[in-house]
């Protein structure tokens, strides 16, 4: 009886072993997908998906690739040889003006625009605004231009609302990324030596090549121009920045009309913010007033003139001026050619002066 059970067990084990070993040889002819599989039906796209698809379809034709070269005759040749710089731009109007970042075209001799259709059009630089990292170029041929992107407002944006970026990251044209507005009212230093105020922060993926591209709201309206990222690796780390559209909508028409944007100022040299912090002062410490400037004419005096702490500007246009960028914001808000009211702290107390704003970019 025991021998019969052992034999049966051995037989069962052999059968199981044969099944395990032989299964691949049986499954292959029986179950191999040697013909196309049937297509599974799916329900309609989600409403959010349809909205994003429609947004891209409507806006993307106006988004272009901007390629510049400094030392060769063809920007596209320079790009292919690694000697050019490339970014993104978008059609601004029916006259063929394209908006991009200043750092995309800075130092270039020739600019080429690759449209969404693949057509390449030569372009010339109309104007640059380093203080805002914005530039305008104009296509030399305006045939079959796409419709410009609708312009929104950055004044009423809210943290958490959807944001969409279209650009050419690493030269991969017509790329769409999505995210949210992560923060508002950031400040971003520029190569022009000033700060861009009210900058938009987003986690929509922004990489090298996206610079100058549009940042959009869920209605497909322009709310900013992508300009910079913070990343230890140089690639997207979820912290991208865009120049707010209210600034863009003010600067771009000036560039188209005049090729430059006035730099409002009153003619002072201000101390570094670290100096004010060490002195325990909240305000703009005047080092000196430039001779003949509106500040000098208004009687402002600084450390260099009197040999000790002089005037400290504590408010401008009725708004606190805790640092220089607060002052420059109000100078821009009031505008060149107008007067601004300043509250100034002196030894003998607080006084109010009115100073005319001039274009310090043309001064001297």
Coordinates of C-alpha atoms in Angstrom, one line a residue:
X1 CA 0.0 0.0 0.0
X2 CA 2.8 2.4 0.9
X3 CA 4.6 1.5 -2.3
X4 CA 1.5 2.3 -4.4
X5 CA 1.2 5.7 -2.7
X6 CA 4.8 6.5 -3.3
X7 CA 4.5 5.5 -7.0
X8 CA 1.4 7.7 -7.4
X9 CA 3.1 10.6 -5.7
X10 CA 6.1 10.3 -8.0
X11 CA 3.8 10.1 -11.1
X12 CA 1.9 13.2 -10.0
X13 CA 5.2 15.1 -9.4
X14 CA 6.5 14.0 -12.9
X15 CA 3.2 15.2 -14.5
X16 CA 3.4 18.6 -12.7
X17 CA 7.1 18.9 -13.7
X18 CA 6.2 18.1 -17.3
X19 CA 3.4 20.8 -17.2
X20 CA 5.8 23.4 -15.8
X21 CA 8.5 22.6 -18.3
X22 CA 6.2 22.2 -21.3
X23 CA 3.9 25.1 -20.7
X24 CA 5.8 27.7 -22.7
X25 CA 5.8 25.4 -25.6
X26 CA 2.0 24.9 -25.3
X27 CA 1.1 28.6 -24.5
X28 CA 3.1 30.0 -27.4
X29 CA 1.1 28.5 -30.3
X30 CA -2.2 28.7 -28.4
X31 CA -2.0 32.3 -27.1
X32 CA 0.5 34.2 -29.2
X33 CA -0.8 37.5 -30.6
X34 CA 0.0 36.8 -34.2
X35 CA -2.8 39.1 -35.4
X36 CA -3.7 42.7 -34.5
X37 CA -5.6 42.9 -31.2
X38 CA -9.1 44.3 -31.2
X39 CA -9.4 48.0 -30.3
X40 CA -11.1 48.5 -26.9
X41 CA -13.8 51.1 -26.9
X42 CA -13.5 54.1 -24.5
X43 CA -15.8 56.7 -23.3
X44 CA -15.6 60.4 -24.3
X45 CA -12.6 62.4 -23.2
X46 CA -12.9 64.1 -19.9
X47 CA -14.0 67.7 -20.0
X48 CA -10.6 68.9 -18.6
X49 CA -8.8 67.0 -21.4
X50 CA -11.1 68.4 -24.1
X51 CA -10.5 71.9 -22.8
X52 CA -6.7 71.5 -22.8
X53 CA -6.7 70.0 -26.3
X54 CA -8.8 72.9 -27.6
X55 CA -6.5 75.4 -25.8
X56 CA -3.4 74.0 -27.5
X57 CA -5.1 73.7 -30.9
X58 CA -6.2 77.4 -30.7
X59 CA -3.0 78.9 -29.3
X60 CA -0.1 76.8 -30.5
X61 CA 0.0 78.1 -34.1
X62 CA 1.1 81.5 -32.8
X63 CA 4.0 80.0 -30.8
X64 CA 7.3 80.1 -32.7
X65 CA 11.0 79.0 -32.3
X66 CA 13.5 81.9 -32.1
X67 CA 17.0 81.2 -33.2
X68 CA 19.9 83.7 -33.1
X69 CA 23.5 83.6 -34.2
X70 CA 26.3 86.0 -33.4
X71 CA 29.1 85.2 -35.8
X72 CA 27.7 83.2 -38.7
X73 CA 25.4 84.2 -41.5
X74 CA 22.7 81.6 -40.8
X75 CA 21.1 81.3 -37.4
X76 CA 19.8 77.8 -38.2
X77 CA 23.2 76.7 -39.3
X78 CA 24.7 78.0 -36.1
X79 CA 22.1 76.1 -34.1
X80 CA 22.8 72.9 -35.9
X81 CA 26.5 73.4 -35.3
X82 CA 26.1 74.3 -31.6
X83 CA 27.0 77.9 -32.2
X84 CA 23.6 79.6 -31.8
X85 CA 21.1 80.3 -29.1
X86 CA 17.5 79.2 -29.3
X87 CA 14.3 80.0 -27.4
X88 CA 10.6 80.6 -27.9
X89 CA 8.5 83.5 -29.0
X90 CA 4.9 84.2 -30.0
X91 CA 3.1 86.4 -32.6
X92 CA 2.1 89.7 -31.1
X93 CA 0.2 91.4 -33.9
X94 CA -0.7 91.2 -37.6
X95 CA 2.3 93.2 -38.6
X96 CA 4.6 90.3 -37.8
X97 CA 6.0 91.4 -34.5
X98 CA 7.1 88.5 -32.3
X99 CA 7.8 88.8 -28.5
X100 CA 10.5 86.8 -26.9
X101 CA 13.1 87.2 -24.0
X102 CA 15.9 89.7 -24.3
X103 CA 18.4 87.0 -23.3
X104 CA 17.3 84.9 -26.3
X105 CA 18.4 87.5 -28.8
X106 CA 21.0 89.4 -26.8
X107 CA 24.4 89.5 -28.7
X108 CA 22.9 88.0 -31.9
X109 CA 23.6 89.3 -35.3
X110 CA 20.9 87.4 -37.2
X111 CA 17.5 86.0 -36.1
X112 CA 15.4 83.4 -37.7
X113 CA 11.9 82.4 -36.8
X114 CA 10.5 78.8 -37.3
X115 CA 6.8 79.0 -37.4
X116 CA 4.5 76.2 -36.2
X117 CA 4.0 75.1 -39.8
X118 CA 7.8 74.5 -40.1
X119 CA 8.4 77.5 -42.3
X120 CA 11.5 79.5 -41.5
X121 CA 11.4 83.3 -41.8
X122 CA 14.2 85.8 -41.3
X123 CA 13.6 88.4 -38.7
X124 CA 15.1 91.7 -37.5
X125 CA 15.4 92.9 -34.0
X126 CA 13.0 95.9 -33.4
X127 CA 13.8 96.6 -29.7
X128 CA 15.1 95.2 -26.5
X129 CA 14.3 95.9 -22.8
X130 CA 17.0 94.2 -20.7
X131 CA 15.4 95.6 -17.5
X132 CA 12.4 93.4 -18.2
X133 CA 14.1 90.6 -20.2
X134 CA 11.8 91.3 -23.1
X135 CA 12.5 91.8 -26.8
X136 CA 10.6 92.3 -30.0
X137 CA 11.6 91.0 -33.4
X138 CA 9.8 91.5 -36.7
X139 CA 9.3 88.9 -39.4
X140 CA 10.5 90.0 -42.8
X141 CA 7.6 88.1 -44.4
X142 CA 4.1 88.3 -43.0
X143 CA 2.3 85.8 -45.3
X144 CA -0.1 83.4 -43.6
X145 CA 0.5 84.7 -40.1
X146 CA -1.5 82.9 -37.4
X147 CA -3.8 84.9 -35.2
X148 CA -2.1 86.5 -32.2
X149 CA -2.7 85.1 -28.7
X150 CA -5.5 86.8 -26.8
X151 CA -4.1 89.0 -24.0
X152 CA -5.3 88.5 -20.4
X153 CA -4.4 90.3 -17.1
X154 CA -2.0 89.4 -14.4
X155 CA -3.6 91.7 -11.8
X156 CA -6.3 89.2 -10.8
X157 CA -4.3 86.0 -10.9
X158 CA -4.6 83.6 -7.9
X159 CA -2.3 81.0 -6.5
X160 CA -3.6 77.6 -7.4
X161 CA -5.2 78.4 -10.7
X162 CA -4.2 76.4 -13.8
X163 CA -1.2 77.5 -15.9
X164 CA -0.1 76.2 -19.3
X165 CA 3.2 76.8 -21.1
X166 CA 3.9 76.2 -24.7
X167 CA 7.5 76.3 -26.0
X168 CA 10.5 74.6 -27.5
X169 CA 12.4 72.9 -24.5
X170 CA 15.7 71.6 -25.7
X171 CA 14.6 72.4 -29.3
X172 CA 11.5 70.1 -29.1
X173 CA 9.0 72.4 -30.7
X174 CA 5.4 72.8 -29.9
X175 CA 5.6 71.3 -26.4
X176 CA 2.8 71.8 -24.0
X177 CA 3.3 71.6 -20.2
X178 CA 0.7 72.2 -17.5
X179 CA 0.7 73.1 -13.9
X180 CA -0.6 75.8 -11.5
X181 CA 0.4 79.3 -10.5
X182 CA 2.7 78.5 -7.5
X183 CA 3.2 82.0 -6.2
X184 CA 2.7 85.7 -7.2
X185 CA 4.6 88.9 -6.7
X186 CA 8.1 87.3 -6.9
X187 CA 11.0 89.6 -7.7
X188 CA 13.5 88.6 -10.3
X189 CA 16.9 90.3 -11.0
X190 CA 17.8 91.0 -14.6
X191 CA 21.0 91.5 -16.5
X192 CA 19.9 95.2 -16.8
X193 CA 20.7 95.7 -13.2
X194 CA 17.1 96.1 -12.0
X195 CA 14.4 93.8 -10.7
X196 CA 11.2 92.7 -12.5
X197 CA 8.3 93.0 -10.1
X198 CA 5.2 90.9 -9.6
X199 CA 6.8 88.0 -11.4
X200 CA 4.6 84.8 -11.7
X201 CA 6.0 81.5 -10.3
X202 CA 4.7 78.3 -11.8
X203 CA 5.3 74.6 -11.6
X204 CA 4.4 74.0 -15.2
X205 CA 7.6 72.4 -16.6
X206 CA 9.9 75.1 -18.0
X207 CA 13.3 74.1 -19.5
X208 CA 16.1 75.7 -21.6
X209 CA 14.4 76.6 -24.9
X210 CA 11.1 77.6 -23.2
X211 CA 12.5 81.1 -22.7
X212 CA 10.2 83.7 -24.3
X213 CA 7.2 81.5 -24.6
X214 CA 3.7 82.2 -23.5
X215 CA 2.3 81.3 -20.1
X216 CA -1.5 80.9 -20.4
X217 CA -4.5 80.7 -18.2
X218 CA -7.3 78.1 -18.7
X219 CA -9.0 80.4 -21.2
X220 CA -5.9 80.4 -23.4
X221 CA -5.1 84.0 -22.6
X222 CA -1.6 85.3 -22.3
X223 CA -0.8 85.9 -18.6
X224 CA 3.0 85.9 -18.7
X225 CA 6.2 85.3 -20.7
X226 CA 8.4 82.5 -19.4
X227 CA 11.8 83.9 -18.5
X228 CA 13.8 81.8 -16.0
X229 CA 14.0 78.7 -13.8
X230 CA 15.6 77.8 -10.5
X231 CA 17.3 74.5 -10.9
X232 CA 20.6 73.0 -9.5
X233 CA 20.7 70.7 -12.6
X234 CA 19.7 73.3 -15.2
X235 CA 16.6 71.4 -16.0
X236 CA 13.0 71.7 -14.7
X237 CA 12.8 71.5 -10.9
X238 CA 9.2 72.8 -10.7
X239 CA 10.2 76.4 -10.1
X240 CA 9.7 78.5 -13.2
X241 CA 9.1 82.3 -13.6
X242 CA 7.2 84.4 -16.1
X243 CA 7.2 88.2 -16.7
X244 CA 3.6 89.3 -15.9
X245 CA 1.4 90.2 -18.9
X246 CA 0.5 93.6 -17.5
X247 CA 4.2 94.5 -17.7
X248 CA 4.5 92.9 -21.2
X249 CA 1.5 94.8 -22.4
X250 CA 3.1 98.1 -21.4
X251 CA 6.7 97.4 -22.5
X252 CA 6.0 95.7 -25.9
X253 CA 4.2 98.7 -27.5
X254 CA 7.0 101.0 -26.4
X255 CA 9.5 98.7 -28.1
X256 CA 7.5 98.6 -31.3
X257 CA 7.2 102.4 -31.4
X258 CA 10.6 103.5 -30.1
X259 CA 12.9 100.4 -30.0
X260 CA 13.5 101.0 -26.3
X261 CA 11.7 101.5 -23.0
X262 CA 12.3 104.6 -20.8
X263 CA 14.1 103.8 -17.6
X264 CA 12.4 106.1 -15.0
X265 CA 14.6 107.5 -12.3
X266 CA 15.3 110.6 -10.2
X267 CA 19.1 110.6 -10.3
X268 CA 20.1 109.1 -7.0
X269 CA 22.7 106.6 -6.1
X270 CA 21.2 104.4 -3.4
X271 CA 23.1 102.3 -0.8
X272 CA 23.0 98.6 -0.9
X273 CA 20.1 97.1 1.1
X274 CA 22.6 95.3 3.4
X275 CA 23.9 98.8 4.4
X276 CA 20.4 99.9 5.4
X277 CA 19.9 96.6 7.3
X278 CA 23.2 97.1 9.3
X279 CA 22.1 100.6 10.2
X280 CA 18.7 99.3 11.3
X281 CA 17.0 101.5 8.7
X282 CA 13.9 100.6 6.7
X283 CA 14.0 102.7 3.6
X284 CA 16.2 103.7 0.6
X285 CA 19.4 105.3 1.9
X286 CA 20.6 108.0 -0.5
X287 CA 24.4 107.9 -1.1
X288 CA 24.4 110.9 -3.4
X289 CA 22.2 112.9 -5.7
X290 CA 23.7 113.1 -9.2
X291 CA 24.5 116.8 -9.9
X292 CA 21.9 118.5 -12.1
X293 CA 19.4 115.6 -11.6
X294 CA 15.8 116.1 -10.4
X295 CA 16.9 114.7 -7.0
X296 CA 19.6 117.3 -6.6
X297 CA 17.2 120.0 -7.8
X298 CA 14.7 118.9 -5.2
X299 CA 17.4 119.2 -2.5
X300 CA 18.0 115.5 -1.8
X301 CA 21.4 114.9 -0.2
X302 CA 23.2 111.7 0.7
X303 CA 26.1 110.3 2.7
X304 CA 28.7 111.6 0.2
X305 CA 27.4 115.2 0.3
X306 CA 27.2 115.6 4.1
X307 CA 29.7 113.1 5.3
X308 CA 27.2 111.2 7.4
X309 CA 23.8 109.6 7.1
X310 CA 21.7 111.8 4.9
X311 CA 18.2 111.4 3.4
X312 CA 16.3 108.2 3.6
X313 CA 13.3 107.7 1.3
X314 CA 10.6 105.9 3.3
X315 CA 7.7 106.2 0.9
X316 CA 6.9 107.0 -2.7
X317 CA 3.6 107.9 -4.3
X318 CA 2.0 107.1 -0.9
X319 CA 3.4 103.6 -0.8
X320 CA 6.1 102.3 1.6
X321 CA 9.6 102.3 0.1
X322 CA 11.3 99.7 2.2
X323 CA 13.9 98.9 -0.4
X324 CA 15.1 100.3 -3.8
X325 CA 12.8 98.0 -5.8
X326 CA 9.8 99.5 -4.0
X327 CA 10.9 102.9 -5.2
X328 CA 11.5 101.9 -8.8
X329 CA 8.1 100.2 -8.9
X330 CA 6.4 103.5 -8.0
X331 CA 8.6 105.5 -10.4
X332 CA 7.4 103.1 -13.2
X333 CA 3.8 103.5 -12.0
X334 CA 3.9 107.3 -12.2
X335 CA 5.9 107.5 -15.4
X336 CA 8.6 109.6 -17.0
X337 CA 7.9 113.3 -17.2
X338 CA 5.6 113.4 -14.1
X339 CA 6.4 114.3 -10.5
X340 CA 6.4 111.8 -7.7
X341 CA 5.9 112.7 -4.0
X342 CA 8.5 111.2 -1.7
X343 CA 8.5 111.1 2.1
X344 CA 12.1 111.6 3.3
X345 CA 13.5 111.0 6.7
X346 CA 16.1 113.5 7.8
X347 CA 17.9 114.5 11.0
X348 CA 15.3 117.1 11.6
X349 CA 12.4 114.8 11.1
X350 CA 10.1 113.7 8.2
X351 CA 9.6 115.9 5.2
X352 CA 7.8 115.6 1.9
X353 CA 9.4 116.5 -1.5
X354 CA 8.2 116.4 -5.1
X355 CA 10.7 115.2 -7.7
X356 CA 10.3 115.0 -11.4
X357 CA 10.9 111.6 -13.0
X358 CA 13.3 111.5 -15.9
X359 CA 14.4 108.8 -18.3
X360 CA 17.8 108.0 -16.8
X361 CA 18.5 105.7 -19.8
X362 CA 18.9 108.9 -21.9
X363 CA 20.4 111.1 -19.1
X364 CA 23.9 112.3 -19.7

